[in-house]
mmCIF file of C-alpha atoms in Angstrom:
data_model
loop_
_atom_site.group_PDB
_atom_site.id
_atom_site.type_symbol
_atom_site.label_atom_id
_atom_site.label_comp_id
_atom_site.label_asym_id
_atom_site.label_seq_id
_atom_site.Cartn_x
_atom_site.Cartn_y
_atom_site.Cartn_z
ATOM 1 C CA MET A 25 0.000 0.000 0.000
ATOM 2 C CA GLU A 26 1.291 3.425 -0.921
ATOM 3 C CA SER A 27 2.219 5.632 2.029
ATOM 4 C CA PRO A 28 0.827 9.195 2.330
ATOM 5 C CA ASN A 29 4.344 10.503 1.714
ATOM 6 C CA ALA A 30 5.150 8.210 -1.217
ATOM 7 C CA THR A 31 5.954 11.094 -3.546
ATOM 8 C CA GLU A 32 8.340 12.731 -1.093
ATOM 9 C CA ASP A 33 9.867 9.357 -0.248
ATOM 10 C CA ILE A 34 10.739 8.513 -3.818
ATOM 11 C CA PHE A 35 12.194 11.931 -4.524
ATOM 12 C CA ALA A 36 14.277 11.704 -1.368
ATOM 13 C CA ASN A 37 15.920 8.563 -2.718
ATOM 14 C CA ILE A 38 16.706 9.724 -6.248
ATOM 15 C CA GLY A 39 19.776 11.691 -7.236
ATOM 16 C CA GLU A 40 20.141 13.916 -10.274
ATOM 17 C CA SER A 41 21.294 10.973 -12.398
ATOM 18 C CA GLY A 42 18.316 8.883 -11.344
ATOM 19 C CA LEU A 43 20.358 6.634 -9.010
ATOM 20 C CA LEU A 44 19.289 5.846 -5.478
ATOM 21 C CA VAL A 45 20.974 7.851 -2.763
ATOM 22 C CA THR A 46 20.834 7.785 1.030
ATOM 23 C CA ARG A 47 17.380 8.481 2.479
ATOM 24 C CA PRO A 48 17.354 11.757 4.436
ATOM 25 C CA LYS A 49 16.179 11.731 8.029
ATOM 26 C CA PRO A 50 12.462 12.560 8.443
ATOM 27 C CA TYR A 51 13.209 15.962 9.950
ATOM 28 C CA MET A 52 15.681 16.999 7.247
ATOM 29 C CA CYS A 53 13.144 18.434 4.769
ATOM 30 C CA ALA A 54 11.520 20.487 7.516
ATOM 31 C CA ARG A 55 14.883 21.985 8.476
ATOM 32 C CA CYS A 56 16.014 22.519 4.888
ATOM 33 C CA LYS A 57 12.794 23.931 3.384
ATOM 34 C CA GLY A 58 14.318 23.352 -0.032
ATOM 35 C CA SER A 59 17.059 25.953 0.325
ATOM 36 C CA ARG A 60 19.985 24.451 2.226
ATOM 37 C CA ARG A 61 20.322 21.164 0.283
ATOM 38 C CA LEU A 62 20.817 19.117 3.426
ATOM 39 C CA CYS A 63 20.044 15.926 1.509
ATOM 40 C CA GLY A 64 23.058 16.492 -0.737
ATOM 41 C CA LEU A 65 21.083 16.739 -3.994
ATOM 42 C CA PRO A 66 21.872 19.597 -6.398
ATOM 43 C CA ALA A 67 18.245 20.806 -6.241
ATOM 44 C CA CYS A 68 15.160 20.081 -4.164
ATOM 45 C CA PRO A 69 13.128 17.520 -6.152
ATOM 46 C CA ILE A 70 9.929 18.350 -4.252
ATOM 47 C CA LEU A 71 10.163 22.036 -5.127
ATOM 48 C CA LEU A 72 11.109 21.150 -8.687
ATOM 49 C CA ARG A 73 7.955 19.107 -9.060
ATOM 50 C CA LEU A 74 5.791 21.844 -7.552
ATOM 51 C CA LYS A 75 7.373 24.459 -9.808
ATOM 52 C CA GLU A 76 6.584 22.416 -12.899
ATOM 53 C CA GLN A 77 3.033 21.865 -11.741
ATOM 54 C CA ALA A 78 2.320 25.475 -10.810
ATOM 55 C CA GLY A 79 2.284 26.867 -14.335
ATOM 56 C CA ILE A 80 0.059 24.089 -15.644
ATOM 57 C CA PHE A 81 -2.305 24.283 -12.679
ATOM 58 C CA GLU A 82 -2.959 27.977 -13.303
ATOM 59 C CA LYS A 83 -4.210 27.118 -16.778
ATOM 60 C CA LEU A 84 -6.280 24.141 -15.675
ATOM 61 C CA LYS A 85 -7.713 25.027 -12.268
ATOM 62 C CA GLU A 86 -10.989 26.305 -13.728
ATOM 63 C CA ALA A 87 -10.900 24.261 -16.915
ATOM 64 C CA ARG A 88 -13.862 22.260 -18.124
ATOM 65 C CA ASP A 89 -13.040 22.080 -21.823
ATOM 66 C CA ILE A 90 -9.465 21.051 -22.714
ATOM 67 C CA ALA A 91 -8.026 20.606 -26.190
ATOM 68 C CA ALA A 92 -4.641 18.871 -26.374
ATOM 69 C CA PRO A 93 -2.953 16.003 -28.214
ATOM 70 C CA SER A 94 -2.821 12.458 -26.937
ATOM 71 C CA PRO A 95 0.742 11.148 -27.594
ATOM 72 C CA PRO A 96 -1.269 8.703 -28.158
ATOM 73 C CA SER A 97 -1.631 7.275 -24.682
ATOM 74 C CA LEU A 98 -4.308 5.553 -22.656
ATOM 75 C CA LEU A 99 -4.638 4.135 -19.186
ATOM 76 C CA VAL A 100 -7.057 1.446 -18.040
ATOM 77 C CA GLY A 101 -7.299 0.856 -14.321
ATOM 78 C CA GLU A 102 -8.016 -2.419 -12.561
ATOM 79 C CA LYS A 103 -9.693 -1.271 -9.349
ATOM 80 C CA GLY A 104 -13.386 -2.186 -9.303
ATOM 81 C CA TYR A 105 -13.077 -4.636 -12.224
ATOM 82 C CA PRO A 106 -15.212 -5.175 -14.351
ATOM 83 C CA TYR A 107 -16.030 -1.470 -13.894
ATOM 84 C CA VAL A 108 -12.744 0.371 -14.390
ATOM 85 C CA ARG A 109 -11.342 3.801 -15.174
ATOM 86 C CA VAL A 110 -10.746 4.157 -18.908
ATOM 87 C CA GLY A 111 -9.322 7.224 -20.597
ATOM 88 C CA VAL A 112 -6.685 8.972 -22.657
ATOM 89 C CA ASN A 113 -3.667 10.881 -21.385
ATOM 90 C CA LEU A 114 -3.367 14.356 -22.851
ATOM 91 C CA ALA A 115 0.041 16.009 -23.206
ATOM 92 C CA GLU A 116 0.401 19.580 -21.990
ATOM 93 C CA GLY A 117 3.445 20.851 -23.845
ATOM 94 C CA ASP A 118 5.430 20.272 -27.000
ATOM 95 C CA ASN A 119 6.801 17.097 -28.540
ATOM 96 C CA ALA A 120 3.809 14.894 -27.707
ATOM 97 C CA PRO A 121 5.312 11.617 -29.037
ATOM 98 C CA LEU A 122 8.107 11.707 -26.433
ATOM 99 C CA PHE A 123 5.600 11.445 -23.565
ATOM 100 C CA GLU A 124 4.750 7.841 -24.490
ATOM 101 C CA ASP A 125 7.996 6.573 -26.014
ATOM 102 C CA PRO A 126 9.980 4.730 -23.300
ATOM 103 C CA GLY A 127 12.328 3.298 -25.909
ATOM 104 C CA SER A 128 13.726 6.773 -26.576
ATOM 105 C CA TRP A 129 14.161 7.553 -22.868
ATOM 106 C CA TRP A 130 16.919 4.995 -22.240
ATOM 107 C CA GLY A 131 20.195 6.776 -21.553
ATOM 108 C CA ARG A 132 18.717 10.192 -22.408
ATOM 109 C CA LEU A 133 16.365 10.925 -19.506
ATOM 110 C CA GLY A 134 16.969 10.502 -15.796
ATOM 111 C CA LEU A 135 14.141 9.495 -13.484
ATOM 112 C CA LEU A 136 13.489 13.102 -12.482
ATOM 113 C CA ASP A 137 13.279 14.017 -16.176
ATOM 114 C CA ILE A 138 10.691 11.300 -16.759
ATOM 115 C CA ILE A 139 8.632 12.365 -13.752
ATOM 116 C CA LYS A 140 8.820 15.979 -14.890
ATOM 117 C CA LEU A 141 7.701 14.971 -18.378
ATOM 118 C CA ARG A 142 4.848 12.735 -17.293
ATOM 119 C CA ALA A 143 3.667 14.976 -14.456
ATOM 120 C CA SER A 144 2.269 17.467 -16.955
ATOM 121 C CA MET A 145 -0.070 14.883 -18.505
ATOM 122 C CA ILE A 146 -3.809 14.959 -17.885
ATOM 123 C CA TYR A 147 -5.587 11.646 -17.429
ATOM 124 C CA SER A 148 -9.135 12.204 -18.686
ATOM 125 C CA TYR A 149 -11.135 9.151 -17.677
ATOM 126 C CA ARG A 150 -14.592 7.695 -17.283
ATOM 127 C CA VAL A 151 -15.618 4.647 -15.272
ATOM 128 C CA LEU A 152 -16.865 2.086 -17.792
ATOM 129 C CA ARG A 153 -17.664 -1.588 -17.921
ATOM 130 C CA VAL A 154 -14.843 -3.490 -19.625
ATOM 131 C CA ARG A 155 -17.252 -4.478 -22.413
ATOM 132 C CA SER A 156 -18.294 -0.997 -23.602
ATOM 133 C CA ALA A 157 -17.603 -1.041 -27.344
ATOM 134 C CA SER A 158 -20.824 0.818 -28.183
ATOM 135 C CA ASN A 159 -20.068 3.656 -25.772
ATOM 136 C CA ARG A 160 -18.916 6.850 -27.528
ATOM 137 C CA ILE A 161 -16.188 7.510 -24.989
ATOM 138 C CA ALA A 162 -14.967 3.927 -25.361
ATOM 139 C CA GLU A 163 -14.880 4.300 -29.144
ATOM 140 C CA ALA A 164 -12.871 7.547 -28.934
ATOM 141 C CA VAL A 165 -10.377 5.993 -26.519
ATOM 142 C CA GLN A 166 -9.956 2.966 -28.765
ATOM 143 C CA GLU A 167 -9.410 5.035 -31.924
ATOM 144 C CA ALA A 168 -6.819 7.192 -30.163
ATOM 145 C CA ALA A 169 -4.998 4.095 -28.894
ATOM 146 C CA MET A 170 -4.868 2.547 -32.380
ATOM 147 C CA SER A 171 -3.218 5.621 -33.893
ATOM 148 C CA ILE A 172 0.539 5.570 -34.439
ATOM 149 C CA ARG A 173 0.730 9.368 -34.346
ATOM 150 C CA PRO A 174 -0.531 11.963 -31.849
ATOM 151 C CA VAL A 175 -4.258 12.642 -32.058
ATOM 152 C CA GLU A 176 -5.755 16.038 -31.303
ATOM 153 C CA SER A 177 -8.454 15.532 -28.693
ATOM 154 C CA GLU A 178 -11.019 17.633 -26.889
ATOM 155 C CA VAL A 179 -12.407 16.599 -23.531
ATOM 156 C CA PHE A 180 -15.276 18.027 -21.513
ATOM 157 C CA LEU A 181 -14.644 17.542 -17.820
ATOM 158 C CA SER A 182 -17.169 16.921 -15.081
ATOM 159 C CA ARG A 183 -15.001 19.019 -12.758
ATOM 160 C CA PRO A 184 -11.544 20.631 -12.860
ATOM 161 C CA PRO A 185 -8.556 18.241 -12.823
ATOM 162 C CA VAL A 186 -6.723 17.475 -9.604
ATOM 163 C CA PHE A 187 -3.079 16.567 -9.121
ATOM 164 C CA THR A 188 -2.433 13.065 -7.797
ATOM 165 C CA MET A 189 1.099 11.842 -8.517
ATOM 166 C CA ARG A 190 1.167 8.127 -7.813
ATOM 167 C CA PHE A 191 3.972 5.669 -8.446
ATOM 168 C CA ASP A 192 3.660 2.133 -9.691
ATOM 169 C CA PRO A 193 6.402 -0.431 -10.416
ATOM 170 C CA LEU A 194 4.942 -1.103 -13.898
ATOM 171 C CA VAL A 195 2.724 1.761 -15.059
ATOM 172 C CA LYS A 196 4.263 5.089 -16.072
ATOM 173 C CA PRO A 197 3.351 8.036 -13.785
ATOM 174 C CA VAL A 198 0.601 10.530 -14.704
ATOM 175 C CA GLY A 199 0.083 13.966 -13.185
ATOM 176 C CA PHE A 200 -3.417 15.444 -13.316
ATOM 177 C CA SER A 201 -6.623 13.443 -13.560
ATOM 178 C CA ALA A 202 -10.276 14.315 -14.076
ATOM 179 C CA GLU A 203 -13.503 12.520 -14.922
ATOM 180 C CA VAL A 204 -14.941 13.430 -18.292
ATOM 181 C CA GLU A 205 -18.412 13.796 -19.726
ATOM 182 C CA LYS A 206 -17.258 13.582 -23.344
ATOM 183 C CA ILE A 207 -14.121 12.796 -25.365
ATOM 184 C CA SER A 208 -13.894 13.837 -29.019
ATOM 185 C CA LEU A 209 -11.082 13.326 -31.509
ATOM 186 C CA THR A 210 -10.616 16.540 -33.487
ATOM 187 C CA SER A 211 -8.022 15.097 -35.894
ATOM 188 C CA ASN A 212 -7.979 11.848 -37.807
ATOM 189 C CA PRO A 213 -6.115 8.987 -36.116
ATOM 190 C CA VAL A 214 -3.439 7.343 -38.253
ATOM 191 C CA ILE A 215 -4.276 3.644 -38.020
ATOM 192 C CA PRO A 216 -2.139 1.128 -39.956
ATOM 193 C CA ARG A 217 -4.172 -0.772 -42.543
ATOM 194 C CA ARG A 218 -3.260 -4.197 -41.174
ATOM 195 C CA VAL A 219 -4.222 -3.181 -37.651
ATOM 196 C CA ASP A 220 -7.592 -1.960 -38.879
ATOM 197 C CA SER A 221 -8.079 -5.241 -40.737
ATOM 198 C CA LEU A 222 -7.208 -7.431 -37.740
ATOM 199 C CA VAL A 223 -9.579 -5.449 -35.533
ATOM 200 C CA ALA A 224 -12.431 -5.749 -38.035
ATOM 201 C CA ASP A 225 -11.815 -9.467 -38.687
ATOM 202 C CA ARG A 226 -11.953 -10.249 -34.955
ATOM 203 C CA VAL A 227 -8.772 -12.356 -35.002
ATOM 204 C CA LYS A 228 -7.730 -13.933 -31.714
ATOM 205 C CA ALA A 229 -5.700 -11.477 -29.658
ATOM 206 C CA ARG A 230 -2.599 -13.677 -29.396
ATOM 207 C CA GLU A 231 -2.512 -14.327 -33.138
ATOM 208 C CA ALA A 232 -2.926 -10.622 -33.864
ATOM 209 C CA LEU A 233 -0.145 -9.683 -31.442
ATOM 210 C CA ILE A 234 2.313 -12.147 -32.972
ATOM 211 C CA GLU A 235 1.520 -11.090 -36.533
ATOM 212 C CA LEU A 236 1.888 -7.377 -35.759
ATOM 213 C CA TYR A 237 5.123 -7.981 -33.840
ATOM 214 C CA SER A 238 6.482 -9.969 -36.800
ATOM 215 C CA ARG A 239 5.642 -7.012 -39.020
ATOM 216 C CA GLY A 240 7.807 -4.733 -36.855
ATOM 217 C CA PHE A 241 5.244 -3.025 -34.639
ATOM 218 C CA ASP A 242 6.612 -1.794 -31.317
ATOM 219 C CA VAL A 243 5.814 -3.785 -28.166
ATOM 220 C CA TYR A 244 4.576 -0.643 -26.401
ATOM 221 C CA TYR A 245 2.111 -0.082 -29.243
ATOM 222 C CA LEU A 246 0.885 -3.674 -28.940
ATOM 223 C CA GLN A 247 0.371 -3.231 -25.208
ATOM 224 C CA ARG A 248 -1.742 -0.173 -25.945
ATOM 225 C CA LEU A 249 -3.810 -2.020 -28.556
ATOM 226 C CA LEU A 250 -4.559 -4.907 -26.200
ATOM 227 C CA SER A 251 -5.427 -2.604 -23.319
ATOM 228 C CA SER A 252 -7.812 -0.573 -25.506
ATOM 229 C CA GLY A 253 -9.931 -3.619 -26.276
ATOM 230 C CA ALA A 254 -9.268 -3.373 -30.003
ATOM 231 C CA LEU A 255 -7.906 -6.916 -30.367
ATOM 232 C CA GLY A 256 -9.516 -10.283 -29.934
ATOM 233 C CA VAL A 257 -12.809 -11.996 -30.675
ATOM 234 C CA ASP A 258 -14.413 -11.093 -27.348
ATOM 235 C CA LYS A 259 -13.381 -7.444 -27.246
ATOM 236 C CA LYS A 260 -13.014 -5.760 -23.880
ATOM 237 C CA PHE A 261 -10.762 -3.305 -22.099
ATOM 238 C CA VAL A 262 -7.751 -4.861 -20.405
ATOM 239 C CA PRO A 263 -6.202 -3.078 -17.402
ATOM 240 C CA THR A 264 -2.893 -1.551 -18.420
ATOM 241 C CA ARG A 265 -0.835 -3.550 -15.931
ATOM 242 C CA TRP A 266 -2.348 -6.795 -17.192
ATOM 243 C CA SER A 267 -1.839 -5.933 -20.859
ATOM 244 C CA ILE A 268 1.868 -5.200 -20.315
ATOM 245 C CA THR A 269 2.524 -8.661 -18.888
ATOM 246 C CA ALA A 270 0.187 -10.383 -21.357
ATOM 247 C CA VAL A 271 1.997 -8.939 -24.387
ATOM 248 C CA ASP A 272 5.451 -9.693 -22.930
ATOM 249 C CA ARG A 273 4.382 -13.275 -22.287
ATOM 250 C CA ALA A 274 2.700 -13.872 -25.675
ATOM 251 C CA ILE A 275 5.596 -12.481 -27.720
ATOM 252 C CA GLY A 276 8.153 -14.184 -25.478
ATOM 253 C CA ASP A 277 6.481 -17.574 -25.898
ATOM 254 C CA TYR A 278 6.430 -17.101 -29.671
ATOM 255 C CA LEU A 279 10.153 -16.287 -29.751
ATOM 256 C CA LEU A 280 10.990 -19.151 -27.403
ATOM 257 C CA SER A 281 9.354 -21.643 -29.786
ATOM 258 C CA LYS A 282 11.896 -20.492 -32.393
ATOM 259 C CA VAL A 283 14.905 -20.117 -30.082
ATOM 260 C CA LYS A 284 14.675 -23.710 -28.814
ATOM 261 C CA THR A 285 15.410 -24.941 -32.348
ATOM 262 C CA PHE A 286 18.677 -22.962 -32.623
ATOM 263 C CA PRO A 287 22.201 -24.221 -31.754
ATOM 264 C CA GLU A 288 23.632 -23.360 -28.349
ATOM 265 C CA ILE A 289 25.981 -20.436 -27.742
ATOM 266 C CA SER A 290 29.617 -21.481 -27.749
ATOM 267 C CA GLY A 291 31.026 -19.745 -24.667
ATOM 268 C CA VAL A 292 30.373 -17.781 -21.493
ATOM 269 C CA GLU A 293 29.015 -14.263 -22.004
ATOM 270 C CA VAL A 294 28.469 -11.561 -19.373
ATOM 271 C CA TYR A 295 26.504 -8.371 -19.963
ATOM 272 C CA THR A 296 25.907 -5.480 -17.569
ATOM 273 C CA SER A 297 23.831 -2.315 -17.714
ATOM 274 C CA SER A 298 22.405 0.323 -15.409
ATOM 275 C CA TYR A 299 19.603 2.846 -15.746
ATOM 276 C CA ILE A 300 17.554 5.016 -13.340
ATOM 277 C CA GLY A 301 18.645 3.105 -10.265
ATOM 278 C CA ASN A 302 18.339 -0.391 -11.749
ATOM 279 C CA ASN A 303 21.437 -2.529 -12.214
ATOM 280 C CA TYR A 304 21.364 -5.519 -14.560
ATOM 281 C CA VAL A 305 23.804 -8.430 -14.867
ATOM 282 C CA LEU A 306 23.118 -11.170 -17.430
ATOM 283 C CA LEU A 307 25.139 -14.371 -17.577
ATOM 284 C CA PHE A 308 24.826 -16.495 -20.737
ATOM 285 C CA LEU A 309 26.177 -20.076 -20.571
ATOM 286 C CA PRO A 310 26.340 -22.855 -23.180
ATOM 287 C CA GLY A 311 23.395 -25.217 -22.890
ATOM 288 C CA PRO A 312 19.739 -25.677 -23.816
ATOM 289 C CA TRP A 313 17.249 -22.945 -23.000
ATOM 290 C CA PHE A 314 16.973 -22.253 -19.301
ATOM 291 C CA MET A 315 16.451 -18.949 -17.542
ATOM 292 C CA GLU A 316 16.759 -18.009 -13.908
ATOM 293 C CA MET A 317 16.129 -14.510 -12.586
ATOM 294 C CA VAL A 318 17.388 -13.337 -9.218
ATOM 295 C CA GLU A 319 15.868 -9.977 -8.369
ATOM 296 C CA ILE A 320 17.041 -8.020 -5.317
ATOM 297 C CA TRP A 321 15.333 -4.889 -4.007
ATOM 298 C CA LEU A 322 17.652 -2.885 -1.774
ATOM 299 C CA PRO A 323 16.563 -2.036 1.780
ATOM 300 C CA ASN A 324 15.522 1.433 2.930
ATOM 301 C CA SER A 325 14.022 2.210 -0.474
ATOM 302 C CA VAL A 326 10.559 3.127 -1.702
ATOM 303 C CA TRP A 327 9.343 -0.446 -2.173
ATOM 304 C CA VAL A 328 11.354 -2.004 0.689
ATOM 305 C CA PRO A 329 11.178 0.370 3.663
ATOM 306 C CA GLY A 330 12.710 -2.173 6.048
ATOM 307 C CA ALA A 331 16.364 -2.783 6.859
ATOM 308 C CA GLU A 332 16.622 -6.119 5.001
ATOM 309 C CA PRO A 333 16.795 -6.536 1.203
ATOM 310 C CA TYR A 334 13.957 -8.336 -0.573
ATOM 311 C CA MET A 335 14.880 -11.107 -3.022
ATOM 312 C CA THR A 336 12.824 -13.121 -5.493
ATOM 313 C CA LEU A 337 13.912 -16.127 -7.544
ATOM 314 C CA ILE A 338 12.130 -17.369 -10.682
ATOM 315 C CA HIS A 339 13.369 -20.068 -13.043
ATOM 316 C CA GLU A 340 12.085 -21.531 -16.288
ATOM 317 C CA TYR A 341 12.982 -24.739 -18.111
ATOM 318 C CA SER A 342 12.527 -25.483 -21.808
ATOM 319 C CA ASP A 343 8.795 -26.063 -21.332
ATOM 320 C CA GLY A 344 8.387 -22.274 -21.107
ATOM 321 C CA ARG A 345 6.590 -22.412 -17.756
ATOM 322 C CA PRO A 346 8.155 -20.106 -15.127
ATOM 323 C CA SER A 347 8.127 -21.177 -11.503
ATOM 324 C CA GLY A 348 6.208 -18.049 -10.502
ATOM 325 C CA GLN A 349 4.077 -15.237 -11.882
ATOM 326 C CA ASP A 350 5.989 -11.971 -12.071
ATOM 327 C CA GLY A 351 5.610 -9.083 -14.515
ATOM 328 C CA GLY A 352 9.226 -8.094 -14.016
ATOM 329 C CA TYR A 353 10.385 -11.559 -15.086
ATOM 330 C CA ASP A 354 8.377 -11.397 -18.311
ATOM 331 C CA ALA A 355 9.650 -7.871 -18.969
ATOM 332 C CA ILE A 356 13.304 -8.960 -18.919
ATOM 333 C CA ARG A 357 12.629 -12.369 -20.521
ATOM 334 C CA LEU A 358 11.331 -10.761 -23.719
ATOM 335 C CA PRO A 359 14.464 -8.718 -24.643
ATOM 336 C CA VAL A 360 16.665 -11.696 -23.749
ATOM 337 C CA LEU A 361 14.714 -13.882 -26.174
ATOM 338 C CA GLU A 362 14.796 -11.123 -28.784
ATOM 339 C CA ASN A 363 18.577 -11.064 -28.535
ATOM 340 C CA LEU A 364 18.881 -14.829 -28.904
ATOM 341 C CA TYR A 365 16.394 -14.907 -31.780
ATOM 342 C CA LYS A 366 18.333 -12.281 -33.719
ATOM 343 C CA ARG A 367 21.564 -14.232 -33.152
ATOM 344 C CA GLY A 368 20.024 -17.603 -34.001
ATOM 345 C CA ARG A 369 21.203 -19.144 -30.704
ATOM 346 C CA GLN A 370 19.874 -20.540 -27.438
ATOM 347 C CA GLY A 371 21.506 -20.713 -24.042
ATOM 348 C CA TYR A 372 21.429 -21.162 -20.283
ATOM 349 C CA LEU A 373 20.741 -17.763 -18.713
ATOM 350 C CA GLN A 374 21.143 -16.376 -15.228
#
């Protein structure tokens, strides 16, 4: 469960580069008041966030009618399923595509940059039943999600948006949110012909995902399509968290069926990487397909407030059945399989 001070807690643990730093004492922020830099950071992240929000809030505090592009981006909640929050994220600012393009963030944006970018987004939602294809709001959300380019949108809000920055280990952060009475697309969505055809033909979701992936469509786009309810025979909205793992698993299983037919790698390979506080070490060994993930969450951090580290272990044999259900495992399994597929090899991975 998220603590009341989750936002302050996460900022207190993130340095300018996005790496975790020592957690300040609870009284430190009160003594510093953002001016003395007692935490050792080059700037106060809390004040930085508030500064970014202030300008946008002045424009939105009395707003009922907002016109802005969707990157495109949507978010489907899971609380209250089968009645969930469904809506598009609108980008306040320039360069709308960047807001929803995690692939371009790697190595370019620190965690504070990402939070700053995403905090200006407006989540315009409506609580709908997951099977709501005939609803006009549902149709607008689905068309926006299917577009490969930003879509100009106009939303009519039930009340002014409020700021609620929440953090999730899977879903990207969003700043403002507001319930809507109406969502209209004021520009034509750019929907690839094959996507439109698969949606109309009511092809099974897994088959559609694999075909589109094979044609070069981005995984993040496929996650958005599945979440929007555009794919499948029995069409319905899929909570964003669920769609992320479902796409990673479906594409990963498809690649694994190919990888298991390839020859084994010939030697030991070690790869390392680090980004926004996450450190990765991959060990490739000669042998048939096997994967084991050891994940360690450091103590005294946002997700592990205690003094002891938290560790999980998941392994998978050639049958493709992992020993546990974990979205993080599927997220790292997919790029590993992509690498092996491109090389035409299989291996024993840790």
